Amino acid sequence: MSLRAQTGDFVLLVQVLKQIEKQHAVEFSYVENEVNGLKVIPPNSKLPLNEKLTNLAQQTQLTFNRINNKYISISDNKKIKIYFKGYLKDVETKQPIESASITLHPSEQVIISNSSGYFQISEPTTSSITITHVNHDPLIIEDLSPQNTPIFYLKTKTTQLEEVDTQIILTRGVTKKWDSGYEIKPKQFGLLPGLTEADVFESIKQIPGVISSDETLSNLNIRGGNQDQILFQWNGMRLYQVSHFFGLLSAINPNLAHKINIVKNGSSPYYGGSVSGVVDISTLPDNKKEEKVSFGVNMINVDATFRHRFNEKTRLALSARRSITDILNTPTYQNYYNRVFQNTVVTDLLLNGNIAYTNDLKFYFMDVSGQLAQRISPKVELFVDFLLLTNQLNLTQSRTENAIFIKKSSSLDQETTGGIVTSRIQWNPKLKSDYRLFFSQYELYSNYESLNSTQTHYQRNEIQHLGIDLKNKYTLNSNTSLDFGYQFDEIGNQNINRINSPVINSDVKYVLRNHALIGDLKWELPEKNIKTSFGIRQNYFERWGVFITEPRINIAWQPNARWQFEFNGEIKNQTVSKIVDRQQDFLGIEKRRWILSNNSDIPILKNRQLSAGGSYRFKGWLISNEFFIKKVIGITARSQGFQNQYENLNFTGDYFIWGSEFLIQRQWKNIIVWATYSYNNNNYTFRINNNNVQFPSNNEIMHHWATGIVYDTQKMKLTLGGKWFTGRPTTLPQSQNLQYDPNTGASFINFNAPNSSHLPNFIQINASGSYVFPFKEKQSLTLGASILNILNTRNKINQFYRINTNVQSIEEINTYSLERTINVFVRYTL
């Protein structure tokens, strides 16, 4: 019988010794009274003999002496006199409880349980002990008579408020927390309509209030803000690149992600530098001990994930993904290609078709991430993370004119590299710290050779970010805790433009440094089911000598088991944002560039937001509604990407949005049916020629519906759903005839009032499914498929007008959503 512990169960030490004797051909000698009755977690059967003995010695405090190659003696460690010892385990999961505090009475000395839940008492005057843990009810032990290593089971803290916190939202693996928004755990993730697997950023588009008007992550918005106003973080490092395939796929491989938090309002004061929501991705390990390797392939990319625990202290996780688009032209890739490269340098705007190009055209993306976790001591753990993201497009265009063959080459590269070092320290039972240092670099650069002239254009946009994050958590008592710390950010930005004809050579560099002091007090009244969080972030910007204070607040109240009410508020600011200089920049594909505020014509963005809502839960039903108001001050016209009369102008203003987000859901054992509705009234106010001009925001989606049905079992997952929303605002010409300006001698389009019209409504129905074929020893094969846009609806997602200089007329340019797209995937896990 194998004693390998898959679940951390304790067995008698005598049985473990017999198994080791049989496996390694050795014999143990010991005094029965010193060994009998002791229980341990069996070490991994694959470990060498010496490592097994070390493991058992740590668990039992016994001494193992190797007399020769065959005989091993076991004796008491005379240096340690143990009067009492035991193990702590969760009563439901039976997992060891680490970092529990054991207070000895009457000395009031405090000791901490180790990763195995083990503790020992060497103080002979101890008469009783009190065991406490942040997630468990306290336990008092008054009988400390010698026992054979007893196991003490602690109950998880349960309150009505926590019960609502763990309510599944939309699908398995998605829950809502009172103080940290929505939480997604990809390892537990079910399926959402149209997704093959738990795509990290695509998943958040299903959350009420998170909308993408053109299907891409590039235009994702949370409550009306641009995508660059969202703070994306990976293990505490800010991400300036969040997508592959220029907006259609997440840049983060979900196979390592432990959890993702999406906060729309009332975010922790540790989140700075954004005026919209927060998307925080953590890959910190969840202390599971399994070793796992998985391989996956679909019609866009292949990926592999490797996890290994070298010993009780050291763990390694690696993940890599690469597209197959430069090797195999699948139908899925072709549909993505047609969607992304519409109306860009890659396509002919006049004919709305592909320019002839050679087979040298290549596009691929890749990401690699990894983490090394090392426990330095029982109180200190160290994490080292790295991340590499890249998108590369190489385009060769050719044409024949007057029997002359002309060929030009262009390229576009987008890269992110980053490294993070995190130290997690448990100073004592009440104080713990996370100290983090990171550096990241984002680069977007293109080289364009015009097919119709001799002009060449080189562009580069670069961000370098150095960050220091010192976070401390002090538990005052079981109901009150205080988070406090300091953050430092140094952000460098460079923009290069070089054109040979006419000659332009521009190279602009800018650096900002910010210091922030942070405090966050969390207070709970269990008897009234009230939880509160009051935070403050005090920023100081070196360059301008400016102080900006950011308060945050969260209040949750549950009067009974069915109702819960929440109130959230925040003030935030942002100094890094994206702008569009020209719509044709970077081949017209990734035309937005990152730029830093200068506190003048590019102001510091400032946000004010309040929201309040409630939820009702009863017999599988969940109904929730939330109202919000939000104002962002300091936006520029260039940051909004106008393609009308304001395209080449720059002025500042703000946007004000108010709305509501509604969710209704019914859950049975394996079935979830849900529907969401969002209402947004979003308007600009710009100061143009000393006048305040108001009109609808480019991001206004006034009505947005989404619905789905999910069937989820251990082996099979099926989901069907759809979304419908009103079209984005657009600006139409007053007539189809060009106007002439006698002062400049130039033609122009006479537009109607900005954003006075709307695109047609958008509708799309999607489906996904997967099935797991389990094998022995936790191996499995997963097959799945997804269909986007089942009805093949032709949705217009953008429209603008330009002057066709060849025929001197107004040309209408339209962009359409993905056509029906099928993707299949296979994943093998061992």
CSV table of N, CA and C in Angstrom, one decimal, residues 510-512 540-548 573-577 595-606 633-634 636 652:
chain,number,residue,atom,x,y,z
A,510,TYR,N,10.6,62.2,-21.4
A,510,TYR,CA,10.0,62.8,-20.3
A,510,TYR,C,10.0,61.8,-19.1
A,511,VAL,N,10.2,62.2,-17.9
A,511,VAL,CA,10.3,61.4,-16.7
A,511,VAL,C,9.4,62.0,-15.6
A,512,LEU,N,8.7,61.1,-14.9
A,512,LEU,CA,7.9,61.5,-13.8
A,512,LEU,C,8.2,60.6,-12.6
A,540,TYR,N,2.7,62.6,-4.0
A,540,TYR,CA,3.5,63.7,-4.2
A,540,TYR,C,4.3,63.6,-5.5
A,541,PHE,N,4.1,64.5,-6.4
A,541,PHE,CA,4.7,64.5,-7.7
A,541,PHE,C,5.9,65.4,-7.7
A,542,GLU,N,7.1,64.8,-7.8
A,542,GLU,CA,8.4,65.6,-7.7
A,542,GLU,C,8.5,66.7,-8.7
A,543,ARG,N,8.1,66.4,-10.0
A,543,ARG,CA,8.4,67.3,-11.1
A,543,ARG,C,7.7,68.7,-10.8
A,544,TRP,N,6.5,68.7,-10.3
A,544,TRP,CA,5.7,69.9,-10.1
A,544,TRP,C,5.6,70.3,-8.6
A,545,GLY,N,6.1,69.5,-7.7
A,545,GLY,CA,5.9,69.8,-6.3
A,545,GLY,C,4.4,69.8,-5.9
A,546,VAL,N,3.6,68.9,-6.5
A,546,VAL,CA,2.2,68.8,-6.3
A,546,VAL,C,1.8,67.7,-5.4
A,547,PHE,N,0.9,68.0,-4.4
A,547,PHE,CA,0.3,67.0,-3.5
A,547,PHE,C,-1.1,66.7,-4.0
A,548,ILE,N,-1.5,65.4,-4.1
A,548,ILE,CA,-2.9,65.1,-4.4
A,548,ILE,C,-3.3,64.0,-3.4
A,573,ASN,N,-6.4,59.8,-9.4
A,573,ASN,CA,-5.7,60.6,-10.4
A,573,ASN,C,-4.9,59.7,-11.3
A,574,GLN,N,-4.5,60.3,-12.5
A,574,GLN,CA,-3.7,59.5,-13.4
A,574,GLN,C,-2.8,60.4,-14.2
A,575,THR,N,-1.5,60.0,-14.4
A,575,THR,CA,-0.5,60.8,-15.1
A,575,THR,C,0.0,60.2,-16.4
A,576,VAL,N,-0.4,59.0,-16.7
A,576,VAL,CA,0.0,58.2,-17.9
A,576,VAL,C,-1.2,57.9,-18.7
A,577,SER,N,-1.3,58.3,-19.9
A,577,SER,CA,-2.5,58.0,-20.7
A,577,SER,C,-2.0,57.8,-22.2
A,595,ILE,N,1.7,58.5,-23.3
A,595,ILE,CA,2.4,59.8,-23.1
A,595,ILE,C,2.2,60.2,-21.6
A,596,LEU,N,3.1,61.0,-21.0
A,596,LEU,CA,3.0,61.4,-19.7
A,596,LEU,C,2.4,62.8,-19.6
A,597,SER,N,1.7,63.1,-18.5
A,597,SER,CA,1.1,64.4,-18.3
A,597,SER,C,2.2,65.4,-18.1
A,598,ASN,N,2.0,66.7,-18.6
A,598,ASN,CA,2.9,67.7,-18.3
A,598,ASN,C,2.3,68.8,-17.4
A,599,ASN,N,1.1,68.5,-16.9
A,599,ASN,CA,0.4,69.4,-16.0
A,599,ASN,C,0.0,70.8,-16.6
A,600,SER,N,-0.1,70.8,-18.0
A,600,SER,CA,-0.5,72.0,-18.7
A,600,SER,C,-1.5,71.6,-19.8
A,601,ASP,N,-1.0,71.4,-21.0
A,601,ASP,CA,-2.0,71.0,-22.1
A,601,ASP,C,-2.3,69.6,-22.0
A,602,ILE,N,-1.5,68.8,-21.3
A,602,ILE,CA,-1.9,67.4,-21.0
A,602,ILE,C,-2.0,67.3,-19.4
A,603,PRO,N,-3.1,67.6,-18.9
A,603,PRO,CA,-3.3,67.7,-17.4
A,603,PRO,C,-3.2,66.4,-16.8
A,604,ILE,N,-3.1,66.4,-15.4
A,604,ILE,CA,-3.3,65.2,-14.6
A,604,ILE,C,-4.8,64.9,-14.6
A,605,LEU,N,-5.1,63.7,-15.0
A,605,LEU,CA,-6.5,63.3,-14.9
A,605,LEU,C,-7.0,63.1,-13.5
A,606,LYS,N,-8.2,63.5,-13.2
A,606,LYS,CA,-8.8,63.4,-11.9
A,606,LYS,C,-10.2,62.8,-11.9
A,633,ILE,N,-12.0,64.6,-15.0
A,633,ILE,CA,-11.6,65.9,-15.4
A,633,ILE,C,-10.2,65.9,-16.0
A,634,GLY,N,-9.9,66.6,-17.0
A,634,GLY,CA,-8.6,66.7,-17.6
A,634,GLY,C,-8.3,65.9,-18.8
A,636,THR,N,-8.1,65.0,-22.8
A,636,THR,CA,-7.7,65.8,-24.0
A,636,THR,C,-8.4,65.2,-25.2
A,652,THR,N,-8.9,70.5,-24.0
A,652,THR,CA,-9.1,69.8,-22.8
A,652,THR,C,-10.6,69.9,-22.3
